[in-house]
Coordinates of N, CA and C in Angstrom, one line a residue:
M165 N -15.5 -13.8 -60.4 CA -16.8 -14.6 -59.8 C -16.8 -15.1 -58.5
I166 N -17.4 -14.8 -57.4 CA -17.3 -15.4 -56.3 C -18.6 -16.4 -56.0
A167 N -18.0 -17.5 -55.6 CA -19.1 -18.6 -55.5 C -19.7 -18.8 -54.1
I168 N -20.7 -18.6 -53.9 CA -21.2 -18.5 -52.5 C -21.8 -20.0 -52.4
I169 N -21.6 -20.8 -51.2 CA -21.8 -22.4 -51.2 C -22.9 -22.2 -50.4
D170 N -23.9 -22.9 -51.6 CA -25.2 -23.2 -50.9 C -25.6 -24.7 -50.9
Y171 N -25.7 -24.9 -49.3 CA -25.7 -26.2 -48.7 C -27.2 -26.5 -48.1
D172 N -28.0 -25.4 -48.4 CA -29.1 -25.5 -47.6 C -28.9 -24.8 -45.7
A173 N -28.2 -24.4 -45.7 CA -27.7 -23.5 -44.1 C -27.0 -22.5 -44.0
G174 N -27.4 -21.8 -44.8 CA -26.7 -19.9 -45.2 C -27.3 -19.0 -45.8
N175 N -27.2 -18.0 -45.2 CA -27.9 -16.8 -44.9 C -27.4 -16.4 -46.6
L176 N -28.0 -16.8 -47.9 CA -27.1 -16.5 -49.1 C -27.5 -15.1 -49.4
K177 N -29.3 -14.9 -49.4 CA -29.8 -14.0 -50.2 C -28.7 -12.3 -49.3
S178 N -28.6 -12.3 -48.4 CA -28.2 -11.0 -47.5 C -26.9 -10.9 -48.2
V179 N -25.6 -12.1 -48.3 CA -24.6 -12.0 -48.8 C -24.7 -11.5 -50.2
E180 N -25.6 -12.3 -51.1 CA -25.8 -11.8 -52.3 C -26.0 -10.3 -52.7
K181 N -26.9 -9.9 -51.8 CA -26.9 -8.2 -52.1 C -25.7 -7.3 -51.3
A182 N -25.2 -7.7 -50.6 CA -24.2 -7.3 -50.5 C -23.1 -7.2 -51.3
L183 N -22.6 -8.2 -51.9 CA -21.7 -8.1 -53.0 C -22.4 -7.5 -54.1
S184 N -23.7 -7.4 -54.4 CA -24.1 -6.7 -55.5 C -24.3 -5.5 -55.2
A185 N -24.3 -5.1 -54.1 CA -24.0 -3.5 -53.7 C -22.9 -2.9 -54.0
L186 N -21.9 -4.2 -54.1 CA -20.7 -3.3 -54.1 C -20.1 -3.9 -55.4
S187 N -21.1 -4.1 -56.7 CA -21.1 -4.6 -58.1 C -20.2 -5.8 -58.7
K188 N -20.2 -6.6 -57.4 CA -19.2 -8.0 -57.6 C -20.1 -8.8 -58.1
E189 N -19.6 -9.9 -59.4 CA -20.2 -10.7 -59.5 C -20.3 -11.9 -58.9
C190 N -21.2 -13.1 -58.5 CA -21.8 -14.0 -57.5 C -23.1 -14.4 -57.8
V191 N -22.4 -16.0 -57.3 CA -23.5 -17.1 -57.6 C -23.6 -17.8 -56.4
S192 N -25.0 -18.3 -56.1 CA -24.9 -19.3 -55.1 C -25.1 -20.6 -55.9
T193 N -24.5 -21.5 -55.6 CA -24.2 -23.0 -55.9 C -23.3 -23.8 -55.2
R194 N -24.0 -25.1 -55.6 CA -23.6 -26.1 -55.2 C -23.0 -27.4 -56.2
D195 N -22.9 -26.5 -57.4 CA -21.9 -27.2 -58.6 C -20.6 -27.4 -58.7
F196 N -20.3 -28.1 -58.4 CA -18.7 -28.4 -58.0 C -17.6 -27.9 -59.3
R197 N -18.2 -27.6 -60.4 CA -17.4 -27.1 -61.4 C -17.1 -25.8 -61.4
E198 N -18.6 -25.2 -61.1 CA -18.1 -23.8 -61.0 C -17.6 -22.8 -59.4
I199 N -18.1 -24.2 -58.9 CA -17.3 -23.7 -57.3 C -15.5 -23.6 -57.5
K200 N -15.4 -24.4 -58.6 CA -13.7 -24.8 -58.3 C -13.0 -23.7 -59.6
K201 N -14.1 -23.1 -60.3 CA -13.5 -22.2 -61.2 C -13.7 -21.0 -60.6
A202 N -14.0 -20.8 -59.4 CA -14.3 -19.4 -58.9 C -13.0 -18.7 -58.4
D203 N -13.1 -17.1 -58.5 CA -12.0 -16.5 -58.0 C -11.6 -16.5 -56.8
K204 N -13.1 -16.4 -56.2 CA -13.3 -16.4 -54.6 C -14.4 -17.5 -54.0
V205 N -14.2 -17.9 -52.8 CA -15.3 -18.7 -52.4 C -15.9 -18.2 -50.8
I206 N -17.2 -17.9 -50.9 CA -17.7 -17.6 -49.5 C -18.7 -19.0 -48.9
L207 N -18.1 -19.3 -47.5 CA -18.8 -20.6 -46.7 C -19.9 -19.6 -45.7
P208 N -21.2 -19.3 -46.3 CA -21.8 -18.8 -45.0 C -22.4 -19.8 -44.4
G209 N -23.3 -19.4 -43.3 CA -23.8 -20.4 -42.4 C -24.5 -19.8 -41.5
V210 N -25.8 -20.6 -41.1 CA -27.2 -20.2 -40.0 C -27.2 -21.6 -39.4
G211 N -27.4 -21.8 -38.3 CA -28.0 -23.0 -37.6 C -27.2 -23.6 -36.8
S212 N -27.2 -25.0 -36.6 CA -26.3 -26.1 -35.7 C -25.0 -26.4 -36.5
F213 N -24.0 -26.7 -35.9 CA -22.6 -27.1 -36.2 C -23.0 -28.6 -37.1
G214 N -23.7 -29.3 -36.1 CA -23.9 -30.8 -36.7 C -24.4 -31.1 -37.8
N215 N -25.7 -30.0 -38.2 CA -26.7 -30.1 -39.2 C -26.0 -29.6 -40.4
A216 N -25.0 -28.4 -40.3 CA -24.3 -28.2 -41.4 C -23.1 -28.6 -41.9
M217 N -22.4 -29.6 -40.8 CA -21.7 -30.7 -41.5 C -22.4 -31.5 -42.0
E218 N -23.9 -32.2 -42.0 CA -24.6 -33.4 -42.3 C -24.7 -32.7 -43.7
Q219 N -24.9 -31.4 -43.9 CA -25.7 -30.9 -45.2 C -24.7 -30.8 -46.0
L220 N -23.0 -30.4 -45.5 CA -22.3 -30.5 -46.6 C -21.8 -31.7 -46.9
K221 N -22.0 -32.7 -46.2 CA -21.3 -34.0 -46.7 C -22.7 -34.8 -47.4
K222 N -24.0 -34.2 -47.5 CA -24.9 -34.5 -48.4 C -24.9 -34.4 -49.5
Y223 N -24.5 -33.1 -49.7 CA -24.2 -32.7 -51.5 C -22.6 -32.9 -51.7
E224 N -21.8 -33.6 -51.0 CA -20.2 -33.8 -50.7 C -19.7 -32.5 -51.1
L225 N -20.4 -31.3 -50.5 CA -19.3 -30.3 -50.7 C -18.5 -30.0 -49.8
D226 N -18.2 -30.9 -48.7 CA -17.1 -31.1 -48.0 C -16.0 -31.1 -48.8
K227 N -16.0 -32.1 -49.6 CA -15.2 -32.5 -50.7 C -14.5 -31.5 -51.5
V228 N -15.4 -30.9 -51.9 CA -15.3 -29.7 -53.0 C -14.7 -28.5 -52.4
L229 N -14.9 -28.4 -51.2 CA -13.8 -27.2 -50.0 C -12.7 -27.9 -49.9
R230 N -12.4 -28.8 -49.8 CA -11.2 -29.5 -50.0 C -10.3 -29.1 -50.6
E231 N -11.1 -29.5 -51.8 CA -10.2 -29.1 -53.0 C -9.9 -27.6 -53.4
V232 N -10.7 -26.7 -52.8 CA -10.7 -25.2 -52.8 C -9.5 -24.7 -51.8
W233 N -9.7 -25.5 -51.1 CA -8.3 -25.5 -50.0 C -7.1 -25.5 -50.6
E234 N -7.0 -27.2 -51.2 CA -5.4 -27.5 -51.8 C -5.2 -26.3 -53.1
L235 N -6.1 -26.0 -53.4 CA -5.8 -25.2 -54.9 C -5.7 -23.8 -54.5
K236 N -6.0 -23.6 -53.3 CA -5.3 -22.2 -52.6 C -6.6 -21.1 -53.2
I237 N -7.6 -21.0 -53.5 CA -8.5 -20.5 -53.7 C -9.0 -19.6 -52.7
P238 N -9.1 -18.0 -52.8 CA -9.2 -17.5 -51.0 C -10.7 -18.0 -50.7
L239 N -10.9 -18.4 -49.3 CA -11.8 -19.1 -49.0 C -12.2 -18.1 -47.9
L240 N -13.7 -17.6 -47.8 CA -14.3 -16.9 -46.2 C -15.5 -17.5 -45.8
G241 N -15.2 -17.8 -44.5 CA -16.1 -18.3 -43.7 C -17.0 -17.1 -42.8
I242 N -18.3 -17.0 -42.9 CA -18.8 -16.3 -42.1 C -19.8 -16.8 -41.3
C243 N -19.9 -16.4 -40.0 CA -20.5 -17.2 -38.7 C -20.4 -18.6 -38.6
L244 N -21.2 -19.4 -38.6 CA -21.2 -20.8 -38.6 C -20.2 -21.4 -39.8
G245 N -20.3 -20.5 -40.6 CA -19.3 -20.9 -41.4 C -17.7 -20.9 -41.4
Q246 N -17.6 -19.9 -40.5 CA -16.0 -20.3 -39.8 C -16.0 -21.3 -39.0
H247 N -16.9 -21.7 -38.0 CA -16.7 -22.6 -37.2 C -16.5 -23.9 -38.1
L248 N -17.0 -24.3 -39.3 CA -17.1 -25.3 -39.7 C -15.7 -25.5 -40.2
L249 N -14.6 -24.4 -40.4 CA -13.4 -24.6 -40.9 C -12.7 -25.2 -39.7
F250 N -13.5 -25.5 -38.7 CA -11.9 -25.6 -37.5 C -12.3 -27.3 -37.2
E251 N -12.1 -27.6 -36.2 CA -11.8 -29.1 -35.6 C -12.9 -29.8 -35.2
G252 N -13.9 -28.9 -34.3 CA -15.5 -29.4 -33.5 C -15.6 -28.4 -33.2
S253 N -17.1 -28.7 -32.5 CA -17.9 -27.7 -31.3 C -18.4 -28.8 -30.4
D254 N -18.3 -27.7 -29.5 CA -19.7 -28.2 -28.1 C -21.0 -28.0 -28.3
E255 N -21.3 -27.7 -29.7 CA -22.4 -27.6 -30.0 C -23.1 -29.3 -30.5
S256 N -22.2 -29.6 -30.7 CA -22.2 -31.4 -31.7 C -21.1 -32.3 -31.4
S257 N -21.4 -32.5 -30.0 CA -20.4 -33.5 -29.6 C -20.0 -34.7 -30.6
G258 N -18.8 -35.0 -30.8 CA -18.4 -36.0 -31.6 C -18.5 -35.8 -33.4
I259 N -18.9 -34.7 -33.4 CA -19.1 -34.1 -35.1 C -17.9 -33.6 -35.6
E260 N -16.9 -34.1 -36.8 CA -15.7 -33.4 -36.9 C -16.0 -32.2 -37.9
G261 N -15.4 -31.2 -37.5 CA -15.3 -30.3 -39.0 C -14.7 -30.4 -39.7
L262 N -14.5 -29.1 -40.8 CA -13.5 -29.5 -41.9 C -12.3 -29.7 -41.5
N263 N -11.4 -29.2 -40.3 CA -10.7 -29.4 -40.1 C -9.3 -28.8 -40.7
F264 N -9.6 -27.6 -41.3 CA -8.6 -27.0 -42.4 C -7.7 -26.2 -41.2
L265 N -8.0 -26.1 -39.6 CA -7.6 -25.1 -38.7 C -7.5 -25.4 -37.7
A266 N -6.5 -25.2 -36.6 CA -6.8 -26.0 -35.5 C -7.4 -25.0 -34.2
G267 N -8.3 -25.7 -33.8 CA -9.0 -25.0 -32.7 C -10.6 -25.3 -32.8
H268 N -11.3 -24.9 -31.4 CA -12.5 -25.7 -31.5 C -13.3 -24.6 -30.9
I269 N -15.0 -24.8 -31.2 CA -16.0 -24.1 -30.9 C -16.5 -24.1 -29.7
Q270 N -16.4 -23.3 -28.8 CA -17.1 -23.6 -27.3 C -18.6 -22.6 -27.2
K271 N -19.1 -23.0 -26.5 CA -20.6 -22.2 -25.8 C -20.1 -20.8 -25.4
I272 N -20.4 -19.7 -25.7 CA -20.4 -18.5 -24.5 C -20.8 -18.6 -23.3
P273 N -19.9 -18.4 -22.2 CA -20.5 -18.8 -21.0 C -21.6 -17.7 -20.3
D274 N -22.5 -18.5 -19.6 CA -23.6 -17.8 -19.0 C -22.8 -16.8 -18.2
T275 N -23.3 -15.5 -18.4 CA -22.2 -14.2 -17.2 C -23.8 -13.2 -17.0
K276 N -23.7 -12.7 -15.9 CA -24.8 -12.2 -15.4 C -24.6 -10.6 -16.1
G277 N -26.3 -10.4 -16.9 CA -26.1 -8.9 -17.6 C -26.3 -9.3 -18.8
L278 N -25.8 -10.1 -19.4 CA -25.4 -10.5 -20.8 C -26.5 -11.7 -21.2
K279 N -26.9 -11.6 -22.4 CA -27.8 -12.3 -23.3 C -27.5 -13.6 -23.9
I280 N -27.7 -14.9 -24.1 CA -27.6 -15.8 -24.8 C -28.4 -15.8 -25.9
P281 N -28.7 -16.0 -27.1 CA -27.5 -15.8 -27.9 C -27.1 -14.5 -28.0
H282 N -25.5 -14.0 -28.3 CA -25.2 -13.0 -28.5 C -25.8 -12.2 -29.4
I283 N -26.9 -11.3 -29.8 CA -27.5 -10.9 -31.3 C -27.4 -9.4 -30.7
G284 N -26.6 -8.5 -32.2 CA -26.4 -7.5 -31.8 C -25.3 -7.0 -32.2
W285 N -24.5 -5.4 -32.1 CA -23.7 -4.8 -32.7 C -22.7 -4.8 -31.5
N286 N -21.5 -5.0 -32.0 CA -20.4 -5.4 -31.3 C -19.0 -4.5 -31.4
S287 N -18.1 -3.8 -30.8 CA -17.1 -3.6 -31.4 C -16.1 -4.5 -31.4
L288 N -15.0 -4.4 -32.5 CA -13.6 -5.3 -32.7 C -12.9 -4.9 -32.0
C289 N -11.7 -5.3 -31.7 CA -10.3 -5.1 -31.4 C -9.3 -5.5 -32.5
L290 N -9.0 -4.8 -33.5 CA -8.2 -5.3 -34.6 C -6.5 -5.5 -34.0
Q291 N -5.8 -7.2 -34.8 CA -4.9 -7.1 -34.3 C -4.0 -7.9 -35.8
N292 N -2.4 -8.2 -35.7 CA -2.2 -8.8 -36.6 C -2.3 -8.4 -37.8
N293 N -2.8 -7.2 -38.1 CA -2.7 -6.7 -39.5 C -3.2 -7.2 -40.8
G294 N -4.8 -7.7 -40.3 CA -5.7 -8.3 -40.6 C -5.8 -7.8 -42.6
K295 N -5.9 -8.6 -43.2 CA -6.1 -7.9 -44.8 C -7.8 -7.5 -44.8
L296 N -8.6 -8.7 -44.0 CA -10.0 -7.9 -44.3 C -10.0 -6.8 -43.7
F297 N -9.4 -6.0 -43.0 CA -9.7 -5.0 -42.0 C -8.8 -3.3 -42.9
R298 N -8.5 -3.6 -43.9 CA -7.8 -3.0 -44.5 C -8.7 -1.6 -44.6
G299 N -8.4 -0.5 -44.2 CA -9.2 1.1 -44.6 C -10.0 1.2 -43.4
L300 N -10.2 0.0 -42.6 CA -11.1 0.7 -41.2 C -10.3 1.0 -39.9
Q301 N -10.9 2.0 -39.2 CA -10.0 2.3 -38.0 C -10.3 1.7 -36.8
N302 N -9.6 1.5 -36.1 CA -9.7 0.0 -34.9 C -10.9 0.5 -34.3
N303 N -11.5 -0.9 -33.7 CA -12.7 -1.0 -32.9 C -14.2 -0.5 -34.1
P304 N -14.0 -1.2 -35.2 CA -15.4 -1.1 -35.8 C -16.3 -1.7 -35.3
Y305 N -17.3 -1.1 -35.3 CA -18.7 -2.0 -35.3 C -19.1 -3.2 -36.0
V306 N -19.5 -4.1 -35.9 CA -20.2 -5.4 -36.5 C -21.2 -5.8 -35.8
Y307 N -22.1 -6.6 -36.7 CA -23.1 -7.6 -36.0 C -23.1 -8.8 -35.8
F308 N -23.4 -9.5 -34.6 CA -23.1 -10.4 -34.2 C -24.7 -10.9 -33.8
V309 N -24.6 -12.9 -34.5 CA -25.6 -13.5 -33.9 C -25.2 -14.6 -33.8
H310 N -25.0 -15.3 -32.8 CA -24.5 -16.7 -32.3 C -24.4 -16.6 -30.8
S311 N -24.4 -18.1 -30.4 CA -24.1 -18.9 -29.0 C -22.7 -19.3 -29.0
Y312 N -22.1 -19.7 -29.9 CA -20.9 -20.4 -29.7 C -20.1 -19.7 -30.4
Y313 N -18.7 -20.0 -29.5 CA -17.5 -18.9 -30.6 C -16.4 -19.5 -30.7
L314 N -15.4 -19.3 -31.8 CA -14.1 -20.2 -31.7 C -13.3 -19.7 -30.5
K315 N -12.5 -20.6 -30.3 CA -11.0 -20.4 -29.9 C -9.9 -21.1 -30.5
A316 N -9.5 -20.5 -31.6 CA -8.2 -20.8 -32.2 C -6.9 -21.5 -31.3
D317 N -6.5 -22.2 -31.5 CA -5.2 -22.6 -31.1 C -4.1 -21.9 -31.5
E318 N -3.5 -21.1 -32.8 CA -2.9 -20.3 -32.8 C -3.1 -18.7 -32.7
E319 N -2.6 -18.2 -31.8 CA -3.4 -16.6 -31.8 C -2.8 -15.8 -32.9
S320 N -1.8 -16.0 -33.5 CA -1.1 -15.5 -34.6 C -1.9 -15.2 -35.9
I321 N -2.8 -16.2 -35.8 CA -3.9 -16.1 -37.2 C -5.3 -15.1 -36.8
V322 N -5.5 -15.0 -35.7 CA -6.6 -14.2 -35.1 C -6.5 -12.7 -35.6
T323 N -7.1 -12.3 -36.2 CA -7.3 -10.8 -36.8 C -8.2 -10.0 -35.9
A324 N -8.8 -10.1 -35.5 CA -10.0 -9.4 -34.3 C -10.6 -9.9 -33.2
T325 N -10.5 -9.6 -32.5 CA -11.4 -10.2 -31.5 C -12.7 -9.1 -30.8
A326 N -13.4 -9.7 -29.8 CA -14.6 -9.1 -29.5 C -14.6 -9.7 -28.0
E327 N -15.3 -8.7 -27.1 CA -15.5 -9.4 -25.4 C -17.2 -9.5 -25.3
Y328 N -17.3 -10.5 -25.0 CA -18.7 -11.0 -24.8 C -18.8 -12.0 -23.6
G329 N -18.5 -11.3 -22.2 CA -18.4 -12.3 -21.2 C -17.1 -13.1 -21.5
V330 N -16.3 -13.4 -22.6 CA -15.5 -13.9 -23.0 C -14.8 -13.5 -24.2
T331 N -13.3 -13.6 -24.5 CA -12.6 -13.0 -25.8 C -13.2 -13.7 -26.8
I332 N -13.8 -13.5 -27.5 CA -14.2 -13.8 -28.6 C -13.0 -13.7 -30.0
H333 N -13.0 -15.2 -30.7 CA -11.8 -15.1 -31.9 C -12.8 -14.7 -32.7
A334 N -12.9 -13.4 -32.8 CA -14.0 -12.7 -34.1 C -13.7 -12.5 -35.8
A335 N -12.3 -12.6 -36.2 CA -12.0 -12.8 -37.3 C -10.5 -13.6 -37.1
I336 N -10.0 -14.6 -38.2 CA -9.2 -15.3 -38.4 C -8.7 -15.1 -39.9
E337 N -6.9 -15.3 -40.1 CA -6.5 -15.0 -41.5 C -5.5 -16.1 -41.6
K338 N -5.7 -17.0 -42.6 CA -4.4 -17.5 -42.7 C -4.0 -18.0 -44.0
E339 N -3.1 -17.6 -44.6 CA -2.9 -17.7 -46.2 C -4.1 -17.6 -46.7
Q340 N -4.7 -18.1 -47.4 CA -5.6 -17.9 -48.5 C -6.9 -18.0 -47.8
L341 N -7.0 -18.4 -46.6 CA -8.3 -18.6 -45.8 C -8.4 -17.7 -44.7
Y342 N -9.7 -17.0 -44.9 CA -10.6 -15.8 -44.3 C -11.8 -16.3 -43.2
A343 N -11.9 -16.0 -42.0 CA -13.2 -16.0 -41.5 C -13.8 -15.4 -40.4
C344 N -15.0 -14.8 -40.1 CA -15.3 -14.1 -39.3 C -16.6 -14.7 -38.6
Q345 N -17.0 -14.2 -37.3 CA -17.8 -14.7 -36.1 C -19.0 -13.9 -36.8
F346 N -18.7 -12.6 -36.8 CA -20.1 -11.9 -37.3 C -20.4 -11.5 -38.7
H347 N -21.2 -11.1 -39.2 CA -21.9 -10.9 -40.2 C -21.5 -9.5 -41.4
P348 N -20.6 -9.6 -42.1 CA -20.2 -8.7 -42.9 C -21.3 -7.6 -43.5
E349 N -22.3 -8.8 -44.0 CA -23.3 -8.3 -44.8 C -24.1 -7.6 -44.4
K350 N -24.6 -7.5 -43.2 CA -25.4 -7.0 -42.0 C -24.5 -5.8 -41.2
S351 N -23.5 -5.5 -41.4 CA -22.9 -4.9 -40.3 C -22.3 -3.3 -41.2
G352 N -23.7 -3.0 -42.0 CA -23.1 -1.6 -42.7 C -22.2 -1.4 -43.4
A353 N -21.3 -0.1 -42.8 CA -20.6 0.1 -44.3 C -19.1 -0.3 -43.9
A354 N -19.1 -0.4 -42.2 CA -17.9 -1.6 -42.1 C -18.0 -2.6 -42.6
G355 N -18.8 -3.4 -42.9 CA -19.1 -4.9 -43.2 C -19.0 -4.7 -44.5
L356 N -19.4 -3.7 -45.5 CA -19.3 -3.7 -46.9 C -17.8 -3.6 -47.4
Q357 N -17.2 -2.9 -46.4 CA -15.5 -2.7 -46.8 C -14.7 -4.0 -46.4
I358 N -15.0 -4.6 -45.6 CA -15.0 -6.2 -45.1 C -14.8 -6.8 -46.7
L359 N -16.0 -6.9 -46.8 CA -16.1 -7.8 -48.1 C -15.7 -7.1 -49.5
K360 N -15.4 -6.2 -49.1 CA -14.9 -5.7 -50.6 C -13.3 -5.9 -50.8
N361 N -12.6 -5.6 -49.2 CA -11.6 -6.2 -49.0 C -11.4 -7.6 -49.5
F362 N -12.0 -8.4 -49.1 CA -11.9 -10.1 -49.8 C -12.4 -10.0 -51.2
A363 N -13.1 -9.4 -51.5 CA -13.6 -9.6 -53.0 C -12.6 -9.2 -53.9
D364 N -11.8 -8.1 -53.6 CA -10.3 -7.5 -54.1 C -9.0 -8.0 -53.9

């Protein structure tokens, strides 16, 4: 069973739909017991960093996510869900993230000819043998919607980058923790393969 964290700030339905297409059993929940007994956990996210942290704390899901981390249950952060796993974001100054990993979320710089937010398909440059990308050729196209991006402190955890006026750390893996800036649930066959790799 895959538990999708429901904190009123996530793109739950499309994640559920993609997992159902893969015949994977999943539930959107904020029930602590269900989350802790899940085989895998997904933290989706849309909206602002500060509001998302506020929502996680409102439902005390920040605490259960720490338990998931300590119990070594595989956890996948998607888009804003990736950002929340790190220390903080330029979007919400002074608000701490979950702080599972070292790194900071920065605004995509203004670049002539590029629109912000970054919305649409972009290719990935794969590196460091990421488990999420098993079975995919290099430079798969995936779907992004964001104005802020991760700059991880440890290059060794970065499994994919994308270029959009700056080098975006588009996916990371460390131990049982996985995260991606793009939306695998909206990324066609490549995205389904990524979700399948996580689920399996």
